[in-house]
CSV table of C-alpha atoms in Angstrom, one decimal:
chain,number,residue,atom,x,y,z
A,384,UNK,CA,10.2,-9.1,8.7
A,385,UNK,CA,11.2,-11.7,6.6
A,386,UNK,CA,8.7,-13.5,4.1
A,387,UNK,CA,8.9,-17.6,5.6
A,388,UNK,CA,7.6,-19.7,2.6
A,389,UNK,CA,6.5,-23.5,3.6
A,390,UNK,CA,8.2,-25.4,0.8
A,391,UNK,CA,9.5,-28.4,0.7
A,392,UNK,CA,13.1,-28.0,0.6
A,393,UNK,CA,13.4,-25.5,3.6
A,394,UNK,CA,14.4,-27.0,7.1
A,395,UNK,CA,11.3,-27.0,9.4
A,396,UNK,CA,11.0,-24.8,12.0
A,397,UNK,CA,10.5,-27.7,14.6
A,398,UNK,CA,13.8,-29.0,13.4
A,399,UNK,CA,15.9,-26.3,15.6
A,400,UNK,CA,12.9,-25.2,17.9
A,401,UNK,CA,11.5,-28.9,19.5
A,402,UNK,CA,7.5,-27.7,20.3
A,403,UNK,CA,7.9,-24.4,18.7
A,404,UNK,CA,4.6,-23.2,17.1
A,405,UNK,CA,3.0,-21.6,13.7
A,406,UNK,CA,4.8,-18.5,12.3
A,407,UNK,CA,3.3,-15.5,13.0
A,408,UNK,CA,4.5,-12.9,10.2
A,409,UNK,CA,3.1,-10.1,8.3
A,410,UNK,CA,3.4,-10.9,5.2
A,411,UNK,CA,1.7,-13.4,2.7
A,412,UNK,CA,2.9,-16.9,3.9
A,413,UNK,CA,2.3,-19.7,1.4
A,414,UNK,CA,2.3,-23.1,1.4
A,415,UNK,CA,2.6,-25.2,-1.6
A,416,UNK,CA,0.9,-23.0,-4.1
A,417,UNK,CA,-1.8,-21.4,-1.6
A,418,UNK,CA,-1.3,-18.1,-0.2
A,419,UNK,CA,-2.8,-16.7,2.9
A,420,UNK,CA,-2.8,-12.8,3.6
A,421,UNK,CA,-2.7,-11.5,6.3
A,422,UNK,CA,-1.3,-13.9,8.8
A,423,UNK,CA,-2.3,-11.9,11.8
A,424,UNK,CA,-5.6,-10.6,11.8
A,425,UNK,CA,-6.8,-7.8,13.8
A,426,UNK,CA,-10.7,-7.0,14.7
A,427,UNK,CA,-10.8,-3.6,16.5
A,428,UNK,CA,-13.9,-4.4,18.8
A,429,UNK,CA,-17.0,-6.8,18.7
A,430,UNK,CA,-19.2,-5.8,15.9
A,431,UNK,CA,-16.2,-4.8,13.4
A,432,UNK,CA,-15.1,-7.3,11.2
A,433,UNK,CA,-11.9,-8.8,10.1
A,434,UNK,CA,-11.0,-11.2,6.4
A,435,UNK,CA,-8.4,-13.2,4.9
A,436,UNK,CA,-7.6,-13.5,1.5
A,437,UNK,CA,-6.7,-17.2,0.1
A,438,UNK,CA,-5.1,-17.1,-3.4
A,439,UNK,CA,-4.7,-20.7,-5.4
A,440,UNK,CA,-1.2,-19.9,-7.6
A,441,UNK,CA,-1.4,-23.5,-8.7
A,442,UNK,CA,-3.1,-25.1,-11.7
A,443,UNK,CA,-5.5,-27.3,-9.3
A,444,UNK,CA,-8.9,-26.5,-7.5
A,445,UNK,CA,-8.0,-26.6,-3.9
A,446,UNK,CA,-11.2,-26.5,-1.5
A,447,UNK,CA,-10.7,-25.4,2.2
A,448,UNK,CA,-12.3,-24.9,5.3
A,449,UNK,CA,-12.1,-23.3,8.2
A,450,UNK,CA,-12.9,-22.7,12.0
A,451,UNK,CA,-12.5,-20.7,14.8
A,452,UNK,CA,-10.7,-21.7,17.9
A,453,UNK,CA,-9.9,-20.0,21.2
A,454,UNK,CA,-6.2,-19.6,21.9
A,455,UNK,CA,-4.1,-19.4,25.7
A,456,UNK,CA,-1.1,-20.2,26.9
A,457,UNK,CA,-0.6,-22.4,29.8
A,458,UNK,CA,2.5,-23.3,31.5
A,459,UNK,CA,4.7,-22.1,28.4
A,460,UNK,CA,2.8,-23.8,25.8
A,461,UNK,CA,0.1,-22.8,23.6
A,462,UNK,CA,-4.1,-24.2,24.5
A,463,UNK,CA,-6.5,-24.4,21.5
A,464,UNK,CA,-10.2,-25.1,22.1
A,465,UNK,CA,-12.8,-25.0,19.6
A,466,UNK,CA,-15.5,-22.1,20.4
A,467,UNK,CA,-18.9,-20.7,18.9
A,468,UNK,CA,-17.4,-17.4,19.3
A,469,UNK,CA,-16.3,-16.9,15.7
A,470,UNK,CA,-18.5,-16.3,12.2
A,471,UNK,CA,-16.2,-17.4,9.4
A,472,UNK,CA,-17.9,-16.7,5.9
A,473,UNK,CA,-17.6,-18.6,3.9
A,474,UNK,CA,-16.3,-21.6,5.8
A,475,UNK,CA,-16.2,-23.6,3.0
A,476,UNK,CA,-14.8,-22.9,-0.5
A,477,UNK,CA,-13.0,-24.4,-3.5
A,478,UNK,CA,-10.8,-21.7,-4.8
A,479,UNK,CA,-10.2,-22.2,-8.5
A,480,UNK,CA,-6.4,-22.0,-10.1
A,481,UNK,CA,-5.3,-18.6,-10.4
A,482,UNK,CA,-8.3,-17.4,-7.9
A,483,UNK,CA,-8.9,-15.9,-4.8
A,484,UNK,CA,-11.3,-16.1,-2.3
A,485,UNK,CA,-12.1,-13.7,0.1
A,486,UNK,CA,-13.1,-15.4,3.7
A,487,UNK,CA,-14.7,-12.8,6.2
A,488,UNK,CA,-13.9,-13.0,10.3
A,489,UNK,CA,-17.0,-11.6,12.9
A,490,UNK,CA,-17.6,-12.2,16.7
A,491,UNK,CA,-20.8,-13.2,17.8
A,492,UNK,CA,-22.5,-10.7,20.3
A,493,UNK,CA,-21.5,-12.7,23.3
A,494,UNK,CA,-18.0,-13.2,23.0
A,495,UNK,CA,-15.9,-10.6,24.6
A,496,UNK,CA,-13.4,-7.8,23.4
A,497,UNK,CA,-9.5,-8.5,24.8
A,498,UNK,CA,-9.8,-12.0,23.6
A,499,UNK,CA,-7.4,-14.1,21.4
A,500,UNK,CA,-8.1,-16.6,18.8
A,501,UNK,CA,-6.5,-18.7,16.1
A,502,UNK,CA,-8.3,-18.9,12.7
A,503,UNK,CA,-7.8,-22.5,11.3
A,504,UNK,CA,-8.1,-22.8,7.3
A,505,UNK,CA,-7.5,-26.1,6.6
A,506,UNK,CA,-7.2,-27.8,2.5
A,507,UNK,CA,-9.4,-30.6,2.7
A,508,UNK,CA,-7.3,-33.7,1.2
A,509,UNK,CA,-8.0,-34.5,-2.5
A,510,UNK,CA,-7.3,-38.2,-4.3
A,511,UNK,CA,-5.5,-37.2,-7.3
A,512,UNK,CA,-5.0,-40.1,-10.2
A,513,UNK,CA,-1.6,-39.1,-10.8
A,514,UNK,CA,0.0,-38.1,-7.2
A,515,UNK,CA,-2.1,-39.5,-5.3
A,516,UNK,CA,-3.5,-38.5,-2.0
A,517,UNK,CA,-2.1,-34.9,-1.4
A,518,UNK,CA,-0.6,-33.8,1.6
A,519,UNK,CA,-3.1,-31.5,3.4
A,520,UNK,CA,-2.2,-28.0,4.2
A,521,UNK,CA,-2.7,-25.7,7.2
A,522,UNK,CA,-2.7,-22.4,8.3
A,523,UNK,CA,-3.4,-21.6,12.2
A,524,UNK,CA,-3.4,-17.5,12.0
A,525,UNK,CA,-4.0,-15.4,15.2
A,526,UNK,CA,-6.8,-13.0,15.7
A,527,UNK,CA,-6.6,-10.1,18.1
A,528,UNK,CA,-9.8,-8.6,19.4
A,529,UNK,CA,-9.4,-5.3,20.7
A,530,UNK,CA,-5.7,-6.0,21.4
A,531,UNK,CA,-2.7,-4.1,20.3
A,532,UNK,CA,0.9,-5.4,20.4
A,533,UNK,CA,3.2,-4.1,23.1
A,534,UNK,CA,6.1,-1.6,21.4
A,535,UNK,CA,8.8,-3.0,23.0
A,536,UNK,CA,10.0,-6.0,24.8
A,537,UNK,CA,11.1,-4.1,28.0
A,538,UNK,CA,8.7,-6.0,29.9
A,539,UNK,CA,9.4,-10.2,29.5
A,540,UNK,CA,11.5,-11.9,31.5
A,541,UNK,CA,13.6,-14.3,30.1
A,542,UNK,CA,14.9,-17.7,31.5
A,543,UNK,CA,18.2,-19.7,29.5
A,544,UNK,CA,18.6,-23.2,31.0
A,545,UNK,CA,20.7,-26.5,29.4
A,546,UNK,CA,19.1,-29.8,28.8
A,547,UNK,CA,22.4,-31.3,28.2
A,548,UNK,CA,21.3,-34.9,28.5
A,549,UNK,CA,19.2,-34.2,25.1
A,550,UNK,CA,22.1,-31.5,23.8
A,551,UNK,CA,19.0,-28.9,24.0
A,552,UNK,CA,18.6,-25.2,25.4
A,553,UNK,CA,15.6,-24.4,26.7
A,554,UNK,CA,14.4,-21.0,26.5
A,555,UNK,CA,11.3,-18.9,28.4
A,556,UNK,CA,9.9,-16.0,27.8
A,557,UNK,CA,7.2,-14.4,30.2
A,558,UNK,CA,5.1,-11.4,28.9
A,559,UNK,CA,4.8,-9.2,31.9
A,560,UNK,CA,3.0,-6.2,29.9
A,561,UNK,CA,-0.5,-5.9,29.3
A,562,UNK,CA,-0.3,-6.3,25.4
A,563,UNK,CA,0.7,-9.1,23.5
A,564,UNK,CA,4.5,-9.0,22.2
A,565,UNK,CA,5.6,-10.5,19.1
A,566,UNK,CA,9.3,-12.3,19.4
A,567,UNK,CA,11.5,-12.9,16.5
A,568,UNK,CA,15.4,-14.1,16.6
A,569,UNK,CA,16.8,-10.8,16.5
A,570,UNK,CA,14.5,-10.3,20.0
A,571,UNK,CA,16.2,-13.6,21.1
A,572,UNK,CA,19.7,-12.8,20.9
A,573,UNK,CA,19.5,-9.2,22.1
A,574,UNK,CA,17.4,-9.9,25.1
A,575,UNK,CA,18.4,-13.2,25.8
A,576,UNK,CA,22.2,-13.6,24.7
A,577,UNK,CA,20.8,-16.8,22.7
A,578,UNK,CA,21.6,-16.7,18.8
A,579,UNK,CA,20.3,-19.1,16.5
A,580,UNK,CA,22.2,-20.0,13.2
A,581,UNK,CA,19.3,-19.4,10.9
A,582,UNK,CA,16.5,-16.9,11.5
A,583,UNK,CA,13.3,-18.2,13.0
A,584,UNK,CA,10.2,-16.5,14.0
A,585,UNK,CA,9.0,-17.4,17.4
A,586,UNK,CA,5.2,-16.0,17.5
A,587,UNK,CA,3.5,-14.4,19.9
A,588,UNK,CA,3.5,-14.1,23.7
A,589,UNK,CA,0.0,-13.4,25.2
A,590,UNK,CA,-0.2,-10.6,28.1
A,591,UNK,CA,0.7,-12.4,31.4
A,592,UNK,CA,1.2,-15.5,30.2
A,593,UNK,CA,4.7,-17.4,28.9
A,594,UNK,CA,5.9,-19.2,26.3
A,595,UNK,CA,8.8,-22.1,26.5
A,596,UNK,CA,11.1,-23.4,23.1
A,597,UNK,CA,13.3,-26.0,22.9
A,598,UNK,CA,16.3,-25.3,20.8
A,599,UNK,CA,18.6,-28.1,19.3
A,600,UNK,CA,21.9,-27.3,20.6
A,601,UNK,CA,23.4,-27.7,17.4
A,602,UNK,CA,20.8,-24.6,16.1
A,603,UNK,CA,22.5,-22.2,18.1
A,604,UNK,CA,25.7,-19.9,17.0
A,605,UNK,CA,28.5,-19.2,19.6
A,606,UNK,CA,28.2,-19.8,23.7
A,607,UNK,CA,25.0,-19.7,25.7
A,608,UNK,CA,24.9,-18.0,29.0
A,609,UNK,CA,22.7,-19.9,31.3
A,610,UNK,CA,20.7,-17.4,33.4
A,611,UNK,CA,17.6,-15.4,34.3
A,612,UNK,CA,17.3,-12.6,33.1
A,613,UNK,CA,14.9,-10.1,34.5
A,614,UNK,CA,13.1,-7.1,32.6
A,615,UNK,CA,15.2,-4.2,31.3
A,616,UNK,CA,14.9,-1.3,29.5
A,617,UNK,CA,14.2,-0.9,25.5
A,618,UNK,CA,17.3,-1.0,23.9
A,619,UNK,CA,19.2,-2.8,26.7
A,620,UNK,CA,21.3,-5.8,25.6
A,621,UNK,CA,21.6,-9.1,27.2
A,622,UNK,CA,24.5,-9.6,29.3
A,623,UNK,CA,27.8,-11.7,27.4
């Protein structure tokens, strides 16, 4: 999968995807000059621990926090709720140029295996004399606790509908499998018949739960077929 850097100069992703959310990828993403590795952290049970590396490539201190926060999807669209559930050490730092700093994920003993979480490392905004206030960065990474992703797609259902009082497209996705699937563009245009003009990550799908994008008509390359489209087998193309 693709490396996606946050730099300003690239489209954003919300340009061509309306509410579409963080990028889920397994590379380093960075932002600016901060790099964040991995992106989707795993924790194999309660008890086990899980860590994130956050590298400063530029020639400024950068201090960040972070928090935990307990993530669903409801009615295609992704909940957040700040929890106890997570330990983040430390969840404070200032990460010197050229530094790293290693931030370590735990579950408290009450919170439960099969759950999902986002991990929110936020740069807390610094007045510089030259530039000015700095725009302040983000990173909302998933965590998976005892949670493995599905192997193939076999099992979402897929809905293609037009908005054409907006020129939009508006795509859903419902995860019918029991493990969370991961949806790129590749995923889109095979299983759905929808292909986008530029490649785009689409994140995660929780298990029994679905996940709705609006697409900029302009985004997307060649004719749309406008149906639902039920589960098929791996390897199975949409229908043309």
């Amino acid at each position: 999968m693709s490396l996606i850097r946050l730099l300003r100069g690239w489209r954003p992703l919300s340009a061509a995807l309306g509410t579409a959310f963080a990028m889920l990828i397994s590379e380093p993403a960075l932002a600016s000059s901060i790099e964040v590795n991995p992106i989707k952290v795993q924790i194999a049970a309660i008890g086990k621990t899980g860590a994130v590396t956050v590298t400063n490539r530029g020639h400024k201190p950068v201090t960040l926090k972070a928090k935990g926060q307990s993530w669903r999807q409801v009615n295609g669209s992704d909940v957040f709720a700040d929890v106890p559930d997570l330990i983040i050490s430390p969840p404070v730092a200032t990460v010197m140029p050229g530094q790293s700093q290693l931030m370590r994920v735990g579950l408290r003993s009450k919170a439960q295996n099969d759950s999902f979480y986002r991990i929110l490392i936020e740069e807390v905004p610094q007045i510089d004399p030259e530039d000015g206030v700095r725009v302040s960065l983000r990173f909302n990474l998933p965590l998976f606790v005892a949670q493995k992703e599905a192997k193939s797609l076999s099992k979402v259902s897929w809905s293609v509908k037009e908005d054409a009082a907006n020129e939009r497209v508006i795509l859903e996705a419902r995860n019918n499998d029991t493990q969370y699937v991961d949806v790129d563009a590749a995923d889109v245009s095979a299983q759905a018949g929808v292909q986008l003009k530029e490649k785009y990550h689409f994140g995660v799908i929780l298990p029994g739960s679905s996940k709705r994008w609006l697409l900029e008509r302009a985004s997307i390359a060649g004719p749309v077929q406008f149906a639902s489209i039920k589960e098929r087998a791996p390897g199975a193309d949409a229908p043309r």
